[in-house]
Amino acid sequence: MFFAELWFSFYWFITHLVRWNPIFRYTFKDRLSQRVSLRISNGPITLNVDCDMYSNNSSSLRDALCFFMDEEKGHEIGYVQYPQSMMNVTKNDLYGNSLNVIFKMEFPGIDANGGPMYIGTGCFHLRVNLCERKHCNEHKVDWKRVADIKIEGNARDLEEECKVLASCAYEENTQWGIEVGLKYGCLLKDGMTGSSIRCRGWRSVYFNPERKGFLGLAPTTLLQTLVQQERWSGGELQILLSRHGPFFDGYKNIPLKLLLSYCIYFLWAANCFPTLYYVVVPSLCLLRGISLFPKFGVPSPTFNIFATLALLNIFSFIGGIKMVISDVENKVLDLFTSQIVLSGLIVLINLPVYEGLFFRKDSGRIPNSVTYKSLIRFL
């Protein structure tokens, strides 16, 4: 599974880097339904789900509205993203289609850094942000006024008008797919659309209730899984390299920590190169009798970084323990327990570094010069 996915990522990167294709206009159903719903509905909120998904939680709409209608921050939110949950995952989840790492670990962390990406399904949008409107404080929705808006025209007139809106010819010589609506010309049109929304200053929210909001179908074969992940990884890289990507258009409105968080996915396909190196080069060097690792006594600038960070964390951990011992009112534990535990885990991981710095006497010890430099930098 790992090597097959690796090969697909490598294959995509080479073929699309050499011959870039602004293809895949399979979004026409999405864009047509968007135009039609805009005409026949007065609702400022629109729900986007895949055709193989259904609502599993009747409270999903109410929960999403709680974010949009928040009196302090609601006007800043462009969309509320639910996780993509699957109902047909195999017994042992052989292909990793449950996406637990993404939606239970990575997305909550990304949400804490400023908001998740738009994944194309299970998402409530503020309708105006799909019309390429930039965020500003003047866009606060008057919910009472919106509820009183009436749709003009009778059912027959609306039907005839919607036939025109639903035709592909309607888009000719317009800004649909470029400045308005879902973005075209991208493997991952939802990711590009979400990136455009964030670049215009809107915020996003990730919400994962105990009862899943929406359930859908996952790929059931290895081939289907690889094809899906190839499209996802390739599309994310295409967004990164696009002139409309977040690093070009969004650097003013998207915090740097959030941009770096998105790089987990933007560099998904490009990650095939270091992974290929990791699984191929050491084996080839072993066959040729070439040693890749120093005999753990050679000075290197890399050791300076390791040693400095290791010393920083052990001193921080010791300082935290000292604060807990001297604290009479137990306020330190309430405020800093998580930070102390984190420093302790990093200290545990770096035990071999401390051994090389202070305890080893053989040729595998870290040179004294590295130890002294690290202590001077820290102190």
PDB file of N, CA and C in Angstrom, residues 62-116:
ATOM      1  N   ARG A  62     -28.349  23.594  12.638  1.00  0.00           N
ATOM      2  CA  ARG A  62     -28.428  24.482  13.809  1.00  0.00           C
ATOM      3  C   ARG A  62     -27.041  24.764  14.380  1.00  0.00           C
ATOM      4  N   ASP A  63     -26.196  23.715  14.446  1.00  0.00           N
ATOM      5  CA  ASP A  63     -24.845  23.893  14.980  1.00  0.00           C
ATOM      6  C   ASP A  63     -24.022  24.839  14.113  1.00  0.00           C
ATOM      7  N   ALA A  64     -24.160  24.696  12.788  1.00  0.00           N
ATOM      8  CA  ALA A  64     -23.415  25.581  11.883  1.00  0.00           C
ATOM      9  C   ALA A  64     -23.882  27.023  12.027  1.00  0.00           C
ATOM     10  N   LEU A  65     -25.204  27.217  12.176  1.00  0.00           N
ATOM     11  CA  LEU A  65     -25.742  28.571  12.322  1.00  0.00           C
ATOM     12  C   LEU A  65     -25.248  29.244  13.595  1.00  0.00           C
ATOM     13  N   CYS A  66     -24.939  28.459  14.608  1.00  0.00           N
ATOM     14  CA  CYS A  66     -24.411  29.032  15.846  1.00  0.00           C
ATOM     15  C   CYS A  66     -23.103  29.769  15.598  1.00  0.00           C
ATOM     16  N   PHE A  67     -22.304  29.262  14.652  1.00  0.00           N
ATOM     17  CA  PHE A  67     -21.059  29.945  14.307  1.00  0.00           C
ATOM     18  C   PHE A  67     -21.333  31.184  13.462  1.00  0.00           C
ATOM     19  N   PHE A  68     -22.179  31.044  12.447  1.00  0.00           N
ATOM     20  CA  PHE A  68     -22.456  32.168  11.559  1.00  0.00           C
ATOM     21  C   PHE A  68     -23.158  33.318  12.277  1.00  0.00           C
ATOM     22  N   MET A  69     -23.990  33.003  13.265  1.00  0.00           N
ATOM     23  CA  MET A  69     -24.788  34.025  13.929  1.00  0.00           C
ATOM     24  C   MET A  69     -24.152  34.541  15.211  1.00  0.00           C
ATOM     25  N   ASP A  70     -22.915  34.149  15.467  1.00  0.00           N
ATOM     26  CA  ASP A  70     -22.209  34.658  16.637  1.00  0.00           C
ATOM     27  C   ASP A  70     -22.087  36.177  16.541  1.00  0.00           C
ATOM     28  N   GLU A  71     -22.454  36.884  17.584  1.00  0.00           N
ATOM     29  CA  GLU A  71     -22.528  38.339  17.535  1.00  0.00           C
ATOM     30  C   GLU A  71     -21.163  38.997  17.404  1.00  0.00           C
ATOM     31  N   GLU A  72     -20.100  38.345  17.880  1.00  0.00           N
ATOM     32  CA  GLU A  72     -18.778  38.958  17.847  1.00  0.00           C
ATOM     33  C   GLU A  72     -17.974  38.560  16.615  1.00  0.00           C
ATOM     34  N   LYS A  73     -17.944  37.267  16.276  1.00  0.00           N
ATOM     35  CA  LYS A  73     -17.065  36.778  15.219  1.00  0.00           C
ATOM     36  C   LYS A  73     -17.805  36.165  14.038  1.00  0.00           C
ATOM     37  N   GLY A  74     -19.119  36.078  14.118  1.00  0.00           N
ATOM     38  CA  GLY A  74     -19.867  35.381  13.079  1.00  0.00           C
ATOM     39  C   GLY A  74     -19.703  35.976  11.697  1.00  0.00           C
ATOM     40  N   HIS A  75     -19.581  37.303  11.615  1.00  0.00           N
ATOM     41  CA  HIS A  75     -19.474  37.954  10.309  1.00  0.00           C
ATOM     42  C   HIS A  75     -18.138  37.693   9.621  1.00  0.00           C
ATOM     43  N   GLU A  76     -17.161  37.119  10.351  1.00  0.00           N
ATOM     44  CA  GLU A  76     -15.862  36.824   9.764  1.00  0.00           C
ATOM     45  C   GLU A  76     -15.804  35.432   9.132  1.00  0.00           C
ATOM     46  N   ILE A  77     -16.791  34.594   9.435  1.00  0.00           N
ATOM     47  CA  ILE A  77     -16.728  33.189   9.038  1.00  0.00           C
ATOM     48  C   ILE A  77     -17.305  33.003   7.646  1.00  0.00           C
ATOM     49  N   GLY A  78     -16.503  32.392   6.764  1.00  0.00           N
ATOM     50  CA  GLY A  78     -16.938  32.128   5.400  1.00  0.00           C
ATOM     51  C   GLY A  78     -17.580  30.768   5.240  1.00  0.00           C
ATOM     52  N   TYR A  79     -17.092  29.774   5.975  1.00  0.00           N
ATOM     53  CA  TYR A  79     -17.682  28.440   5.896  1.00  0.00           C
ATOM     54  C   TYR A  79     -17.378  27.642   7.154  1.00  0.00           C
ATOM     55  N   VAL A  80     -18.252  26.696   7.439  1.00  0.00           N
ATOM     56  CA  VAL A  80     -18.099  25.772   8.566  1.00  0.00           C
ATOM     57  C   VAL A  80     -17.929  24.371   7.976  1.00  0.00           C
ATOM     58  N   GLN A  81     -16.772  23.779   8.213  1.00  0.00           N
ATOM     59  CA  GLN A  81     -16.431  22.500   7.598  1.00  0.00           C
ATOM     60  C   GLN A  81     -16.615  21.347   8.578  1.00  0.00           C
ATOM     61  N   TYR A  82     -17.406  20.339   8.181  1.00  0.00           N
ATOM     62  CA  TYR A  82     -17.544  19.095   8.930  1.00  0.00           C
ATOM     63  C   TYR A  82     -16.555  18.070   8.371  1.00  0.00           C
ATOM     64  N   PRO A  83     -16.177  17.058   9.146  1.00  0.00           N
ATOM     65  CA  PRO A  83     -15.272  16.034   8.614  1.00  0.00           C
ATOM     66  C   PRO A  83     -15.951  15.177   7.562  1.00  0.00           C
ATOM     67  N   GLN A  84     -15.161  14.575   6.702  1.00  0.00           N
ATOM     68  CA  GLN A  84     -15.672  13.655   5.708  1.00  0.00           C
ATOM     69  C   GLN A  84     -15.654  12.249   6.308  1.00  0.00           C
ATOM     70  N   SER A  85     -16.817  11.790   6.740  1.00  0.00           N
ATOM     71  CA  SER A  85     -16.930  10.509   7.441  1.00  0.00           C
ATOM     72  C   SER A  85     -17.511   9.453   6.508  1.00  0.00           C
ATOM     73  N   MET A  86     -16.992   8.236   6.631  1.00  0.00           N
ATOM     74  CA  MET A  86     -17.397   7.148   5.743  1.00  0.00           C
ATOM     75  C   MET A  86     -18.182   6.084   6.507  1.00  0.00           C
ATOM     76  N   MET A  87     -19.173   5.510   5.839  1.00  0.00           N
ATOM     77  CA  MET A  87     -20.002   4.501   6.499  1.00  0.00           C
ATOM     78  C   MET A  87     -19.685   3.083   6.018  1.00  0.00           C
ATOM     79  N   ASN A  88     -18.836   2.940   5.010  1.00  0.00           N
ATOM     80  CA  ASN A  88     -18.568   1.614   4.456  1.00  0.00           C
ATOM     81  C   ASN A  88     -17.100   1.227   4.551  1.00  0.00           C
ATOM     82  N   VAL A  89     -16.411   1.741   5.574  1.00  0.00           N
ATOM     83  CA  VAL A  89     -14.998   1.403   5.748  1.00  0.00           C
ATOM     84  C   VAL A  89     -14.867  -0.082   6.052  1.00  0.00           C
ATOM     85  N   THR A  90     -13.886  -0.731   5.454  1.00  0.00           N
ATOM     86  CA  THR A  90     -13.691  -2.166   5.672  1.00  0.00           C
ATOM     87  C   THR A  90     -13.369  -2.459   7.130  1.00  0.00           C
ATOM     88  N   LYS A  91     -13.516  -3.716   7.510  1.00  0.00           N
ATOM     89  CA  LYS A  91     -13.416  -4.109   8.905  1.00  0.00           C
ATOM     90  C   LYS A  91     -12.114  -3.640   9.544  1.00  0.00           C
ATOM     91  N   ASN A  92     -11.011  -3.861   8.890  1.00  0.00           N
ATOM     92  CA  ASN A  92      -9.710  -3.457   9.426  1.00  0.00           C
ATOM     93  C   ASN A  92      -9.185  -2.178   8.782  1.00  0.00           C
ATOM     94  N   ASP A  93     -10.029  -1.497   8.023  1.00  0.00           N
ATOM     95  CA  ASP A  93      -9.668  -0.248   7.351  1.00  0.00           C
ATOM     96  C   ASP A  93      -8.335  -0.402   6.616  1.00  0.00           C
ATOM     97  N   LEU A  94      -8.298  -1.359   5.721  1.00  0.00           N
ATOM     98  CA  LEU A  94      -7.053  -1.743   5.058  1.00  0.00           C
ATOM     99  C   LEU A  94      -6.412  -0.593   4.296  1.00  0.00           C
ATOM    100  N   TYR A  95      -7.229   0.307   3.748  1.00  0.00           N
ATOM    101  CA  TYR A  95      -6.705   1.357   2.893  1.00  0.00           C
ATOM    102  C   TYR A  95      -6.685   2.721   3.575  1.00  0.00           C
ATOM    103  N   GLY A  96      -6.955   2.765   4.860  1.00  0.00           N
ATOM    104  CA  GLY A  96      -6.910   4.030   5.595  1.00  0.00           C
ATOM    105  C   GLY A  96      -7.963   5.020   5.174  1.00  0.00           C
ATOM    106  N   ASN A  97      -9.132   4.529   4.728  1.00  0.00           N
ATOM    107  CA  ASN A  97     -10.172   5.428   4.234  1.00  0.00           C
ATOM    108  C   ASN A  97     -10.986   6.101   5.333  1.00  0.00           C
ATOM    109  N   SER A  98     -10.788   5.705   6.563  1.00  0.00           N
ATOM    110  CA  SER A  98     -11.485   6.385   7.663  1.00  0.00           C
ATOM    111  C   SER A  98     -10.938   7.787   7.887  1.00  0.00           C
ATOM    112  N   LEU A  99      -9.695   8.042   7.410  1.00  0.00           N
ATOM    113  CA  LEU A  99      -9.083   9.374   7.495  1.00  0.00           C
ATOM    114  C   LEU A  99      -9.031   9.898   8.923  1.00  0.00           C
ATOM    115  N   ASN A 100      -8.819   9.000   9.880  1.00  0.00           N
ATOM    116  CA  ASN A 100      -8.826   9.397  11.290  1.00  0.00           C
ATOM    117  C   ASN A 100      -7.705  10.368  11.630  1.00  0.00           C
ATOM    118  N   VAL A 101      -6.525  10.147  11.057  1.00  0.00           N
ATOM    119  CA  VAL A 101      -5.406  11.040  11.361  1.00  0.00           C
ATOM    120  C   VAL A 101      -5.708  12.459  10.911  1.00  0.00           C
ATOM    121  N   ILE A 102      -6.303  12.582   9.724  1.00  0.00           N
ATOM    122  CA  ILE A 102      -6.603  13.911   9.181  1.00  0.00           C
ATOM    123  C   ILE A 102      -7.659  14.624  10.005  1.00  0.00           C
ATOM    124  N   PHE A 103      -8.787  13.936  10.247  1.00  0.00           N
ATOM    125  CA  PHE A 103      -9.930  14.636  10.823  1.00  0.00           C
ATOM    126  C   PHE A 103      -9.990  14.591  12.350  1.00  0.00           C
ATOM    127  N   LYS A 104      -9.220  13.713  12.987  1.00  0.00           N
ATOM    128  CA  LYS A 104      -9.205  13.694  14.442  1.00  0.00           C
ATOM    129  C   LYS A 104      -7.966  14.355  15.042  1.00  0.00           C
ATOM    130  N   MET A 105      -6.912  14.491  14.239  1.00  0.00           N
ATOM    131  CA  MET A 105      -5.680  15.072  14.772  1.00  0.00           C
ATOM    132  C   MET A 105      -5.251  16.325  14.008  1.00  0.00           C
ATOM    133  N   GLU A 106      -5.108  16.202  12.676  1.00  0.00           N
ATOM    134  CA  GLU A 106      -4.541  17.314  11.913  1.00  0.00           C
ATOM    135  C   GLU A 106      -5.510  18.488  11.787  1.00  0.00           C
ATOM    136  N   PHE A 107      -6.763  18.216  11.438  1.00  0.00           N
ATOM    137  CA  PHE A 107      -7.708  19.316  11.259  1.00  0.00           C
ATOM    138  C   PHE A 107      -8.000  20.084  12.554  1.00  0.00           C
ATOM    139  N   PRO A 108      -8.135  19.430  13.718  1.00  0.00           N
ATOM    140  CA  PRO A 108      -8.280  20.219  14.948  1.00  0.00           C
ATOM    141  C   PRO A 108      -7.093  21.133  15.200  1.00  0.00           C
ATOM    142  N   GLY A 109      -5.874  20.644  14.887  1.00  0.00           N
ATOM    143  CA  GLY A 109      -4.699  21.491  15.048  1.00  0.00           C
ATOM    144  C   GLY A 109      -4.694  22.650  14.068  1.00  0.00           C
ATOM    145  N   ILE A 110      -5.071  22.382  12.812  1.00  0.00           N
ATOM    146  CA  ILE A 110      -5.146  23.436  11.809  1.00  0.00           C
ATOM    147  C   ILE A 110      -6.227  24.446  12.182  1.00  0.00           C
ATOM    148  N   ASP A 111      -7.324  23.978  12.746  1.00  0.00           N
ATOM    149  CA  ASP A 111      -8.390  24.880  13.186  1.00  0.00           C
ATOM    150  C   ASP A 111      -7.882  25.823  14.271  1.00  0.00           C
ATOM    151  N   ALA A 112      -7.037  25.306  15.162  1.00  0.00           N
ATOM    152  CA  ALA A 112      -6.474  26.156  16.211  1.00  0.00           C
ATOM    153  C   ALA A 112      -5.528  27.205  15.637  1.00  0.00           C
ATOM    154  N   ASN A 113      -4.956  26.937  14.465  1.00  0.00           N
ATOM    155  CA  ASN A 113      -4.051  27.891  13.833  1.00  0.00           C
ATOM    156  C   ASN A 113      -4.769  28.900  12.946  1.00  0.00           C
ATOM    157  N   GLY A 114      -6.081  28.755  12.788  1.00  0.00           N
ATOM    158  CA  GLY A 114      -6.802  29.757  12.002  1.00  0.00           C
ATOM    159  C   GLY A 114      -7.936  29.242  11.158  1.00  0.00           C
ATOM    160  N   GLY A 115      -8.096  27.921  11.011  1.00  0.00           N
ATOM    161  CA  GLY A 115      -9.235  27.417  10.263  1.00  0.00           C
ATOM    162  C   GLY A 115      -8.844  26.393   9.221  1.00  0.00           C
ATOM    163  N   PRO A 116      -9.725  25.412   8.962  1.00  0.00           N
ATOM    164  CA  PRO A 116      -9.393  24.315   8.055  1.00  0.00           C
ATOM    165  C   PRO A 116      -9.556  24.692   6.594  1.00  0.00           C
TER     166      PRO A 116
END
